[in-house]
Coordinates of C-alpha atoms in Angstrom, one line a residue:
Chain A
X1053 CA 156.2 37.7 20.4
X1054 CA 155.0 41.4 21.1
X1055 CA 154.5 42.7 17.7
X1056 CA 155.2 46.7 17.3
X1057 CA 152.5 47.8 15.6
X1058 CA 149.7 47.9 18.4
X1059 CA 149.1 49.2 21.6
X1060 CA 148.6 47.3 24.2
X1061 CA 146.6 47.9 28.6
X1062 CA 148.0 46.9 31.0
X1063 CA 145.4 44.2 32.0
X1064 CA 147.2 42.7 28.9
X1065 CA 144.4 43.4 25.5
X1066 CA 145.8 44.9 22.4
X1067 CA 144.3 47.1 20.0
X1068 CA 145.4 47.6 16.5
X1069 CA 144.4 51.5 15.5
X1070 CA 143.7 52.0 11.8
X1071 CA 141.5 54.6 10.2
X1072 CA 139.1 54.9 13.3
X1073 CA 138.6 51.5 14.3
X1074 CA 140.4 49.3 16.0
X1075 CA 140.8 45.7 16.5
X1076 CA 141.3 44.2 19.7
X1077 CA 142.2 40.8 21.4
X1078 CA 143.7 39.6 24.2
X1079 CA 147.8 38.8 24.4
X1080 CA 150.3 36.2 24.2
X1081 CA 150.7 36.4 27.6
X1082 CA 147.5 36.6 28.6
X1083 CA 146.6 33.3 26.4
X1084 CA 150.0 31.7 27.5
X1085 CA 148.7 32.2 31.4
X1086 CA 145.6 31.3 31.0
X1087 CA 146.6 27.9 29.0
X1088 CA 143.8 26.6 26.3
X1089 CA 140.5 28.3 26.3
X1090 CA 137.4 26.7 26.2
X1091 CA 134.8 29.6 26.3
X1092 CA 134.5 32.8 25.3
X1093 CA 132.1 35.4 25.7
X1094 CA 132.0 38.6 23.6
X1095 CA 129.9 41.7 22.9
X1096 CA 127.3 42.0 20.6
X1097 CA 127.7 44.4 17.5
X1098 CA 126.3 47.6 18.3
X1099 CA 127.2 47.4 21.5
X1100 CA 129.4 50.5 23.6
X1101 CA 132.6 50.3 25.0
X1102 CA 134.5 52.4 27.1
X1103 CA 138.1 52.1 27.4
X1104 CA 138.6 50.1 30.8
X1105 CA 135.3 48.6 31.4
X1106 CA 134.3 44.9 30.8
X1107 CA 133.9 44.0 27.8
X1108 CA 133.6 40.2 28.1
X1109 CA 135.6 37.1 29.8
X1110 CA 137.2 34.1 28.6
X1111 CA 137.8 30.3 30.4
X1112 CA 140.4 28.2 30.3
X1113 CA 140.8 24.7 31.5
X1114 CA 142.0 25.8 34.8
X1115 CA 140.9 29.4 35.1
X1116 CA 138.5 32.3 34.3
X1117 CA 139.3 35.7 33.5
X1118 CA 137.5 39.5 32.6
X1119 CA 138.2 41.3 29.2
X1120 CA 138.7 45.2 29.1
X1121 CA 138.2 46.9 26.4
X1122 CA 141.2 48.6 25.5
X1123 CA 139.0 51.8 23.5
X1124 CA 135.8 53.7 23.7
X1125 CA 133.6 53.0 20.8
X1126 CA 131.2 50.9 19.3
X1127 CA 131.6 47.0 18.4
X1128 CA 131.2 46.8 14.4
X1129 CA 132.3 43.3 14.2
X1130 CA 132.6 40.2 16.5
X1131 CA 134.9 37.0 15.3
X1132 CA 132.8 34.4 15.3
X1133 CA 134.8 31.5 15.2
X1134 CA 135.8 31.8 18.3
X1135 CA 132.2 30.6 19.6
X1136 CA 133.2 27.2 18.5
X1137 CA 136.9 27.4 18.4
X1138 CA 138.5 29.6 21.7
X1139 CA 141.5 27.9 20.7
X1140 CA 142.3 30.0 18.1
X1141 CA 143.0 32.4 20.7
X1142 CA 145.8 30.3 21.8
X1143 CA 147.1 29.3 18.6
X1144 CA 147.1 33.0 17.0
X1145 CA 146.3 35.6 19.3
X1146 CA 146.9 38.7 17.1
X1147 CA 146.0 37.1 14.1
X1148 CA 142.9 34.7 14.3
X1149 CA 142.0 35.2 17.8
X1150 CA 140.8 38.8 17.2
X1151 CA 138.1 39.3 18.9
X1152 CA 136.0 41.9 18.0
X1153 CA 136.6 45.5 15.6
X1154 CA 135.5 48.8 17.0
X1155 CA 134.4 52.1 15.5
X1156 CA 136.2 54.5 17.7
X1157 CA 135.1 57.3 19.3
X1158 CA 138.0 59.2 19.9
X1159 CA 141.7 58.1 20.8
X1160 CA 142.4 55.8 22.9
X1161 CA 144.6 56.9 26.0
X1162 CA 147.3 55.8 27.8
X1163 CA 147.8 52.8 25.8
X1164 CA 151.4 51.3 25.8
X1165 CA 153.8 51.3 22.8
X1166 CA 155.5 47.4 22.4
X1167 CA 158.4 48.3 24.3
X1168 CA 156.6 49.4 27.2
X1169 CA 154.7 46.4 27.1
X1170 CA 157.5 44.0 27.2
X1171 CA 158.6 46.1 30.1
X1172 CA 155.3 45.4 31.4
X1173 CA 155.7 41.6 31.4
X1174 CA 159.1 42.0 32.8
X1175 CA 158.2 43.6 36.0
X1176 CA 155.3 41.1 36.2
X1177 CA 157.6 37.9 36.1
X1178 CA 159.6 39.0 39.1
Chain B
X759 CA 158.3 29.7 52.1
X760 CA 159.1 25.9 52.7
X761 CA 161.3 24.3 49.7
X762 CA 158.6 22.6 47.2
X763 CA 159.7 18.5 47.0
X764 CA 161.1 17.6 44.0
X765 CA 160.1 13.7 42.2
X766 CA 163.2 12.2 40.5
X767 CA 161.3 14.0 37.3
X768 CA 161.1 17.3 38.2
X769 CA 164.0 18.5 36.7
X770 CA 163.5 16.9 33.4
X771 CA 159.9 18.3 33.2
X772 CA 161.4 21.8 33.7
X773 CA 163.9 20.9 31.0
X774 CA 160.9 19.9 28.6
X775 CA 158.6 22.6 28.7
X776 CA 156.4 21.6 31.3
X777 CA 154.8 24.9 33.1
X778 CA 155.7 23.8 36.8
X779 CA 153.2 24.2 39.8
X780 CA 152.6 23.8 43.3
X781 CA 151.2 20.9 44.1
X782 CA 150.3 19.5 47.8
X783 CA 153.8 20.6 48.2
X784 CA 155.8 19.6 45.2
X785 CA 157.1 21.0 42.5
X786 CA 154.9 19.3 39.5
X787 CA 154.3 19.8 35.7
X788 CA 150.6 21.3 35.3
X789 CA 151.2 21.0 31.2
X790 CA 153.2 20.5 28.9
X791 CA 152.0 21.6 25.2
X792 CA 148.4 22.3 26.4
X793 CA 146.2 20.6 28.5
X794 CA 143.5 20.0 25.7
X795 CA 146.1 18.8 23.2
X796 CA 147.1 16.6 25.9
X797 CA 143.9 15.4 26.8
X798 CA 143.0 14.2 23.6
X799 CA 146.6 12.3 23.2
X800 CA 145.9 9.9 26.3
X801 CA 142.4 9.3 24.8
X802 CA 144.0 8.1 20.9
X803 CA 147.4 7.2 21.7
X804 CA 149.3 6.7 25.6
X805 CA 151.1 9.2 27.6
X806 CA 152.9 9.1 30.9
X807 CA 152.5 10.9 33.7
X808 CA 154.5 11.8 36.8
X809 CA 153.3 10.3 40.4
X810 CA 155.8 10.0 42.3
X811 CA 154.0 12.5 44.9
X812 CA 151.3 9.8 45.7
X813 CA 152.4 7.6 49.1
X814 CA 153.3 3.9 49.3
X815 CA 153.1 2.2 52.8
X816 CA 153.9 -1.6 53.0
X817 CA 152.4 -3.8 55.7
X818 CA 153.7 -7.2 56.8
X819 CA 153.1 -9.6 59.4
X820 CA 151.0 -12.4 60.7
X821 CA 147.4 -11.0 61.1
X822 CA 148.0 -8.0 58.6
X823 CA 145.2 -9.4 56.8
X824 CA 142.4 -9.2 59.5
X825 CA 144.5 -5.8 60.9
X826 CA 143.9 -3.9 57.6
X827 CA 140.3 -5.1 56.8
X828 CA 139.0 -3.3 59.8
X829 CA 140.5 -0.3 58.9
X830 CA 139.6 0.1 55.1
X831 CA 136.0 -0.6 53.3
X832 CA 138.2 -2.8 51.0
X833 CA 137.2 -6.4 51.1
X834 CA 140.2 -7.9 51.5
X835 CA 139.2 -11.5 52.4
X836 CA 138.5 -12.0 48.6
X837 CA 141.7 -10.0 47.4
X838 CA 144.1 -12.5 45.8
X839 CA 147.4 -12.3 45.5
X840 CA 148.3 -10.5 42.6
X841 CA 145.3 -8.6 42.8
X842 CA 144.5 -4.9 43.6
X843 CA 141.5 -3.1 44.7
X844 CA 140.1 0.4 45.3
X845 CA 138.4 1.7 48.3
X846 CA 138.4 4.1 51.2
X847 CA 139.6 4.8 55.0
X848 CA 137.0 6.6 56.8
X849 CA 136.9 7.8 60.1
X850 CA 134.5 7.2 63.2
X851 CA 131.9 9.5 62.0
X852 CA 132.3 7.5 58.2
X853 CA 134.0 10.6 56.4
X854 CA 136.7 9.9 54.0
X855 CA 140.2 10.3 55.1
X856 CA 141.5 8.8 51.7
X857 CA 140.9 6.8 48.7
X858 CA 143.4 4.3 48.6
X859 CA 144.3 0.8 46.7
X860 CA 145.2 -1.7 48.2
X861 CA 148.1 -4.5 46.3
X862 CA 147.8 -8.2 47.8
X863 CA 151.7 -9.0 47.3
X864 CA 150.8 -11.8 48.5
X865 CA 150.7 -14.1 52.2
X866 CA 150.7 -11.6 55.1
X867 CA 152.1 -8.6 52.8
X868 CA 150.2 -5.6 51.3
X869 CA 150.9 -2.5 49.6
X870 CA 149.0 0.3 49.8
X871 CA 148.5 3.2 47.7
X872 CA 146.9 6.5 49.0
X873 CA 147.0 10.3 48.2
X874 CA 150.0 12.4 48.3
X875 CA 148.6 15.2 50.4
X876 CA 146.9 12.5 52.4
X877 CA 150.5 10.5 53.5
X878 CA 151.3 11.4 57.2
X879 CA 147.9 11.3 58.2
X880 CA 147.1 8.4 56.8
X881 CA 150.0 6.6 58.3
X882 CA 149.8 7.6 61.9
X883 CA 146.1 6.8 61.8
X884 CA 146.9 3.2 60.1
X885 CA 150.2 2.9 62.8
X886 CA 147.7 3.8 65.5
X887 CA 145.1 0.6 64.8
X888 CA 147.1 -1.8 64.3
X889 CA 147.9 -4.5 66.9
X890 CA 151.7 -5.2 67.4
X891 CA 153.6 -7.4 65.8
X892 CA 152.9 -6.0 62.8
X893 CA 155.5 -3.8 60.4
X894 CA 153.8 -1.1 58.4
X895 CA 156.7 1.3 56.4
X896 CA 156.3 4.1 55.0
X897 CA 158.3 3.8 51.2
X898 CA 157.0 7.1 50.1
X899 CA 159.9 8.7 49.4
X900 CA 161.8 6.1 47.7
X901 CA 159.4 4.7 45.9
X902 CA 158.5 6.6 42.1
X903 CA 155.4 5.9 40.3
X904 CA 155.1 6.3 36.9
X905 CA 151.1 6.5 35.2
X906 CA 151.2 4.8 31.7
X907 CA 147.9 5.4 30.2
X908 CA 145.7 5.8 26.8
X909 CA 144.7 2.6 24.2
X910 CA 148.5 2.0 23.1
X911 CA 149.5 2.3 26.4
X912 CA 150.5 -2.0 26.0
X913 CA 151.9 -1.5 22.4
X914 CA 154.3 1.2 24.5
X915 CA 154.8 -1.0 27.8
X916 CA 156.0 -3.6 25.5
X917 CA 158.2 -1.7 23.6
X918 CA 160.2 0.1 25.9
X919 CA 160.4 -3.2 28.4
X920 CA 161.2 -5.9 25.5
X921 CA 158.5 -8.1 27.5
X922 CA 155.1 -9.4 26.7
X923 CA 152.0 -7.5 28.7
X924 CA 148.8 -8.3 27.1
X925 CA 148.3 -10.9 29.7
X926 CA 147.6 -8.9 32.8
X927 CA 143.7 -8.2 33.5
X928 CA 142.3 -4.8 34.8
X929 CA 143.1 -4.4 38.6
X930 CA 145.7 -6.8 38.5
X931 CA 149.0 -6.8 38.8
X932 CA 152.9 -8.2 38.9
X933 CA 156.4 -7.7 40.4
X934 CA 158.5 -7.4 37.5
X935 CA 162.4 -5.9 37.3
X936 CA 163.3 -3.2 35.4
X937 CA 167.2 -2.2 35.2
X938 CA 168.4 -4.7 37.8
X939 CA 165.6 -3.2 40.4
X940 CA 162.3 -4.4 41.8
X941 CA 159.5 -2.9 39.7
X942 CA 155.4 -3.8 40.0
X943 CA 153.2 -3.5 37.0
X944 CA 149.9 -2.8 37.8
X945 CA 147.0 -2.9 35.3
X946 CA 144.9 0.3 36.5
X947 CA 145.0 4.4 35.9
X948 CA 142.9 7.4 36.7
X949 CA 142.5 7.9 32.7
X950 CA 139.7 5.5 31.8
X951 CA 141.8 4.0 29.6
X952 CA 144.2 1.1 29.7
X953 CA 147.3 1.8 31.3
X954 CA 149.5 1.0 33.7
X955 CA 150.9 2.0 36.5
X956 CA 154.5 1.5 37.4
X957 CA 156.1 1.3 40.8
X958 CA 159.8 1.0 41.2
X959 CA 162.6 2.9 43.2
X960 CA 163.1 6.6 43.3
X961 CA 167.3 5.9 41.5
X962 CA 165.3 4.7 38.6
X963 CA 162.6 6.6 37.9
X964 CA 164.1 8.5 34.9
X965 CA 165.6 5.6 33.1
X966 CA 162.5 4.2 32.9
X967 CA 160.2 7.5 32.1
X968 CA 162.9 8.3 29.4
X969 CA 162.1 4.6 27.9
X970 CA 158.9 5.2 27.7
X971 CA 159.0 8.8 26.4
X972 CA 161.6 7.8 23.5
X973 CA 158.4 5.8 22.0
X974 CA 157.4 7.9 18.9
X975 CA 154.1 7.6 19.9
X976 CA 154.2 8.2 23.7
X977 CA 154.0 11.8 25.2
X978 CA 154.8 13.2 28.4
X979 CA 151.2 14.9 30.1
X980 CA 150.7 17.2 33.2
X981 CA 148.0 17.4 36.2
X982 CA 145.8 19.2 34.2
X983 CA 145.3 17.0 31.7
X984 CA 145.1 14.1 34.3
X985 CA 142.3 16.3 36.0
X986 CA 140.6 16.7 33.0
X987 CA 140.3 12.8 32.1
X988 CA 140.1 11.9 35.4
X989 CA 136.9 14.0 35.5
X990 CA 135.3 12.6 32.5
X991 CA 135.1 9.2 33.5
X992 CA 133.8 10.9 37.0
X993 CA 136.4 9.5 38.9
X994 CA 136.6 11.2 42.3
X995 CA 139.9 13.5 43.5
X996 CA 140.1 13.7 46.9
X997 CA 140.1 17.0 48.6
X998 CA 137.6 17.8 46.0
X999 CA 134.6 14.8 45.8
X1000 CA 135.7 13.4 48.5
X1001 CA 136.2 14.6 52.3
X1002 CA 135.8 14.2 55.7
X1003 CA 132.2 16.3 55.6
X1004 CA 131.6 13.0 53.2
X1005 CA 130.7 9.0 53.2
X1006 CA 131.5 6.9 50.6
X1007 CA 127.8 6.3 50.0
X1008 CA 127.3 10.1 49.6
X1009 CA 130.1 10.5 46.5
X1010 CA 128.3 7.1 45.1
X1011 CA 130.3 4.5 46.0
X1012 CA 127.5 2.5 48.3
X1013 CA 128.2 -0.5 46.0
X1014 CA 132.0 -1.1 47.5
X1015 CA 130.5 -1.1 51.0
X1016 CA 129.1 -4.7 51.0
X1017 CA 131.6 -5.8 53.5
X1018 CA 130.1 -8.0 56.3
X1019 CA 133.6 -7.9 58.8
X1020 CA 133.6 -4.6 60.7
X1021 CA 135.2 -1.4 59.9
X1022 CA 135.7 2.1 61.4
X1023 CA 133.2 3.8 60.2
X1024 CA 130.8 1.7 58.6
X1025 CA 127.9 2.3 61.7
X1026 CA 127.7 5.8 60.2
X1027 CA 127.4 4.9 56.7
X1028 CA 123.2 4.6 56.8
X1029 CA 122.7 8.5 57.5
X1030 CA 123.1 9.9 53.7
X1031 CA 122.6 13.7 54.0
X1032 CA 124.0 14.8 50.4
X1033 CA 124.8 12.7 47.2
X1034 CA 127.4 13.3 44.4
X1035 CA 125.5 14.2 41.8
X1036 CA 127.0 14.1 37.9
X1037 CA 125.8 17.1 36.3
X1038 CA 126.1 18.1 32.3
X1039 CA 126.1 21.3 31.3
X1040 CA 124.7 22.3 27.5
X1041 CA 127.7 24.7 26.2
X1042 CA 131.6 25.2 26.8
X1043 CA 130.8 27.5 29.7
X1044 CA 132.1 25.6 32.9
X1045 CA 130.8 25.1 36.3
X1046 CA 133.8 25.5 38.8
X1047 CA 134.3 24.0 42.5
X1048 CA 132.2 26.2 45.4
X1049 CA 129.8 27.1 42.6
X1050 CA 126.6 26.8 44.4
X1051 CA 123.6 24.3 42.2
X1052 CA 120.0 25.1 42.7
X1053 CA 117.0 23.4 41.8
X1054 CA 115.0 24.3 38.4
X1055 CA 113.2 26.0 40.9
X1056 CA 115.7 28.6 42.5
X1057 CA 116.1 26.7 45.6
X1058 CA 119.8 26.5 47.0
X1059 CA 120.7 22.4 47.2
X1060 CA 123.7 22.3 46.7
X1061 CA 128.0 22.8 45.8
X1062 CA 129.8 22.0 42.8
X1063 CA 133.4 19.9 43.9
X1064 CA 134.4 19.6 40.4
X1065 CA 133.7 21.2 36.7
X1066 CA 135.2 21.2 33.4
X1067 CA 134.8 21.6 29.4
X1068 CA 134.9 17.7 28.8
X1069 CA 137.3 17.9 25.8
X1070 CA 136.0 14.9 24.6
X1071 CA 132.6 15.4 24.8
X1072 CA 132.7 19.4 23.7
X1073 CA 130.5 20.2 26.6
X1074 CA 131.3 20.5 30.3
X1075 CA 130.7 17.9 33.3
X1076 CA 130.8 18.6 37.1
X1077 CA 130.0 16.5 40.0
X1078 CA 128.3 18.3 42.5
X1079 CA 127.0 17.9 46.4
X1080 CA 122.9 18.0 46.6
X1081 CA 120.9 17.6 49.6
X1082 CA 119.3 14.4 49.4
X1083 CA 115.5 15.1 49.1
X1084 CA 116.8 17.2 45.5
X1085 CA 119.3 14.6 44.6
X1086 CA 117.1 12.6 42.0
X1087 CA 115.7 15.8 40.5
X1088 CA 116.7 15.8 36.5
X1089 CA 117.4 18.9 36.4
X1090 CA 119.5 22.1 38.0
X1091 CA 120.8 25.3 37.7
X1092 CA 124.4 26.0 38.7
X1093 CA 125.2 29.6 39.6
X1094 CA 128.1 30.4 38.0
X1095 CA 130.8 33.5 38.7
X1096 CA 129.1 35.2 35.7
X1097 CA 126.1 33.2 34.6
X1098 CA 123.4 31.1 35.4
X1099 CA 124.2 27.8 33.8
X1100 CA 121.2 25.2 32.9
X1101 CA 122.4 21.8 34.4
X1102 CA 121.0 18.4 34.2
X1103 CA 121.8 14.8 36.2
X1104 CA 123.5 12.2 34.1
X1105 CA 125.3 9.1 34.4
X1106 CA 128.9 8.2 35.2
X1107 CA 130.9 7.8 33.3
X1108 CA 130.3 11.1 31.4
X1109 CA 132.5 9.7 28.6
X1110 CA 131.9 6.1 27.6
X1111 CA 134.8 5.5 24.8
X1112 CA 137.1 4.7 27.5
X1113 CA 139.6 0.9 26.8
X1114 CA 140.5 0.6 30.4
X1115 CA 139.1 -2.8 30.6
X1116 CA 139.6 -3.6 26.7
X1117 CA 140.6 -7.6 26.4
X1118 CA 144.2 -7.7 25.8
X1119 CA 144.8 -11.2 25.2

C-alpha cells in the first residue's frame, strides 16, 4: 500500500522525483480517511509552489481537507480528469489520481523514505 | 469516555468492513465500500441499513388516542389501524423536539417511532402529559430495526421471508413473525425509495439482517450513505433541519399542520421568522452545515443545516435557514470555508427518480 519509490510529507502527499520534476498526489491514507471525493481543486499550470504551502483542497462526502505541496517549483501539468472524476483519487491514488507534475526548483527537503512513512501512519493510528 | 452502545449488528459490521463511528452514542457503520458506491446501490438495487439506535415507545390504554393527539401534530383521529404517519412533537414555544411516526396497532395501542438521540427526552416529556391510566413503555432497547430500502427492495423482502409483500401500500403497515418472534413490516424509509422498514426483537436482529444480506443482490450501507439519499429527496434529519430554534412551518412542513384538536405548540405556529430553504448548487463543490447564505446581493440571511454532492444528480443540494423577507428570493450565495458558491432556490425533492410510492400490486 505504500509504494517505495517516492517520498512522502507528513501532512500525507507524495511526490515521485525523476529528472527534475516531480509528480505529486495525495495518499492511500489520506484518500482512505477522507472516503470518496467529490471535488477537487488544483493549481493552474504555471503556477509556484513552495514546499509546505497550499497548493489546493479536496472534499469528500463527509469532509474537506487542504493540499500541501510536497516541493518548490513550478506546476507543468495538472490531471484533468480529476475535474469530472475525484474518484479516481480513491480508486488509484499513485497511479490515476496524480494530480499535478512539477518542474522543480531544487530538492525537495525533509521528505520521508516509505519506511518512515509507514511509521508515520503507525504512530497516527494509536 | 463512556462505553459507545452496541446494536445486535455492530459486531458483524466491524467483521464486514464497515468503518465504525460515533454516533449519538453508538457504535455505528459510517460505510462500508464507499458511500457513493453505496449511494447509487440503494437507488438501482436495495440495501439494508442498521437502526436499531432509533427509539420505540408503545402506548396503551383507554383514552391513548385523545392523550397522544394533543401532544403530537399527527392527526390521529384519521389514522387507521394498520396505518402509519409522520409528524412532529413540539414544545410550548412550537420548536421541534422530534420528528417521529406514529404506528396505529390498532384500538387503544400505538407505537411510536422517534430519533435515537432524541429517546429519554422524548419519553419523560410524553410520560409527563399524559393523564393516568395510561401505560406508555419504553421498548428501545429490545426492539431492532432493520431499513430495507431501493426499487428491489420487495423482490428482496420476498425472498428472504418466503411470503408475498407487493400488497402493502406506502405508510402502511403489518405485524408479521419472523423466526417464531413478533416482527412489523412497515412500508416507509428515509431513502425515497420503496422499502421497508422492519421491527422485531433485539435476539433476532442478525438472523434476519443475514437473510436479507445473503440475497445476491442486496448490500449492507452505512449512515453516510443514508445521509446522502436522505438529503436528496430533502428529507429533514433532526438536529440538523430541524430544532428547537425551529417550527414545523419554518422547515416546510405547514401542510401536516391542519389539525383542528389542540396541540402543544400549535398557538406559536403563525410567527414564521426563517424558512428551510432547498438550495442547488452548479458544480461538485459542497455547501456544508453553519455555512452562512447571503443574498445575490451580499446581504447575510441566512445558515446552511445541510449540504452535499447529490451523487445522483452530479451537483450538490443543501437546505438552508433564511430570514423570511429573503426566503422567496431565487437566488443566493453560500459562503463556503474556501469559496463563494453561487446558489439558487429549488424544489423538493431535489431528486425526482425516487419508487417509494411505485404501485406494487
Amino acid at each position: 500500500m505504500i509504494p517505495d519509490d517516492l517520498l512522502y510529507a507528513r501532512t500525507h502527499e507524495w511526490a515521485r522525483v525523476e529528472d527534475g520534476e516531480a509528480v505529486i498526489g495525495i495518499t492511500h491514507f489520506a484518500q482512505e480517511q477522507l472516503g470518496d471525493l467529490t471535488y477537487v481543486e488544483l493549481p493552474e499550470v504555471g503556477q509556484k509552489l513552495a514546499q509546505g504551502e497550499e497548493m489546493g483542497s479536496v472534499e469528500s462526502v463527509k469532509a474537506a481537507s487542504e493540499i500541501y505541496s510536497p516541493v518548490t517549483g513550478e506546476v507543468i501539468a495538472v490531471n484533468e480528469e480529476l475535474a469530472d472524476n475525484p474518484g479516481l483519487i480513491n480508486e488509484d491514488p499513485y497511479g490515476e489520481g496524480w494530480m499535478v507534475r512539477v518542474r522543480l526548483a531544487g530538492d525537495p527537503e525533509d521528505l520521508l523514505e516509505a519506511p518512515d512513512y509507514e511509521r508515520l501512519l503507525e504512530e497516527e493510528s494509536h | 469516555m463512556s462505553a459507545l452502545k452496541e446494536t445486535p449488528l455492530s459486531g458483524w459490521h466491524a467483521a464486514h468492513g464497515a468503518k465504525m463511528v460515533d454516533f449519538a452514542g453508538w457504535s455505528m457503520p459510517v460505510q462500508y465500500e464507499g458511500i457513493i458506491k453505496e449511494h447509487e446501490h440503494t437507488r438501482k438495487e436495495a440495501a439494508i441499513f442498521d437502526i436499531c439506535h432509533m427509539g420505540e415507545f408503545l402506548l396503551s390504554g383507554k383514552g391513548a388516542l385523545a392523550a397522544l393527539d394533543g401532544i403530537v401534530t399527527h392527526n390521529l383521529a384519521t389514522l387507521g389501524a394498520g396505518k402509519c404517519r409522520y409528524g412532529f412533537m413540539l414544545n410550548e414555544q412550537g420548536g421541534v423536539l422530534d420528528d417521529l411516526i406514529v404506528y396505529c396497532l390498532g384500538g387503544d395501542d400505538y407505537m411510536l417511532v422517534v430519533n435515537g438521540a432524541c429517546e429519554e427526552s422524548d419519553f419523560a416529556w410524553i410520560a409527563s402529559r399524559l393523564p393516568g391510566g395510561l401505560s406508555l413503555r419504553n421498548v428501545s432497547a429490545e426492539t431492532a430495526k432493520i431499513d430495507l430500502q431501493g426499487p428491489r427492495s420487495l423482490e428482496a423482502l420476498e425472498k428472504a421471508l418466503g411470503a408475498k409483500w407487493g400488497h402493502l401500500k406506502y405508510f402502511n403497515f403489518e405485524r408479521s413473525s419472523f423466526d417464531g418472534a413478533p416482527m412489523i413490516v412497515s412500508r416507509t424509509g428515509y431513502t425515497g425509495e420503496l422499502g421497508y422498514e422492519l421491527y422485531l426483537p433485539w435476539g433476532k436482529a442478525q438472523a434476519l439482517w443475514e437473510r436479507l444480506a445473503a440475497v445476491d443482490f442486496v448490500k449492507p450501507v452505512g449512515l453516510g450513505a443514508r445521509d446522502t439519499l436522505r438529503l436528496e429527496l430533502g428529507y429533514p434529519l433532526y438536529g440538523q433541519d430541524l430544532d428547537t430554534a425551529h417550527t414545523p412551518v419554518e422547515a416546510g412542513y405547514g401542510f401536516l399542520m391542519g389539525k383542528e384538536t389542540p396541540f402543544v405548540g400549535k398557538d406559536a405556529l403563525a410567527d414564521v421568522r426563517e424558512k428551510l430553504v432547498p438550495l442547488e448548487i452548479d458544480g461538485r463543490r459542497s455547501a456544508r452545515h453553519g455555512d452562512i447564505v447571503l443574498t445575490a446581493g451580499g446581504r447575510e440571511c441566512g445558515v446552511v443545516t445541510s449540504g452535499v454532492f447529490s451523487p445522483s444528480l452530479g451537483h450538490s443540494v443543501a437546505l438552508a435557514y433564511v430570514k423570511a423577507e429573503f426566503a422567496e428570493r431565487e437566488t443566493f450565495v453560500v459562503k463556503g470555508q474556501r469559496a463563494e458558491l453561487p446558489a439558487r432556490r429549488s424544489e423538493l425533492p431535489f431528486y425526482k427518480g425516487g419508487t417509494a410510492r411505485a404501485k406494487t400490486a
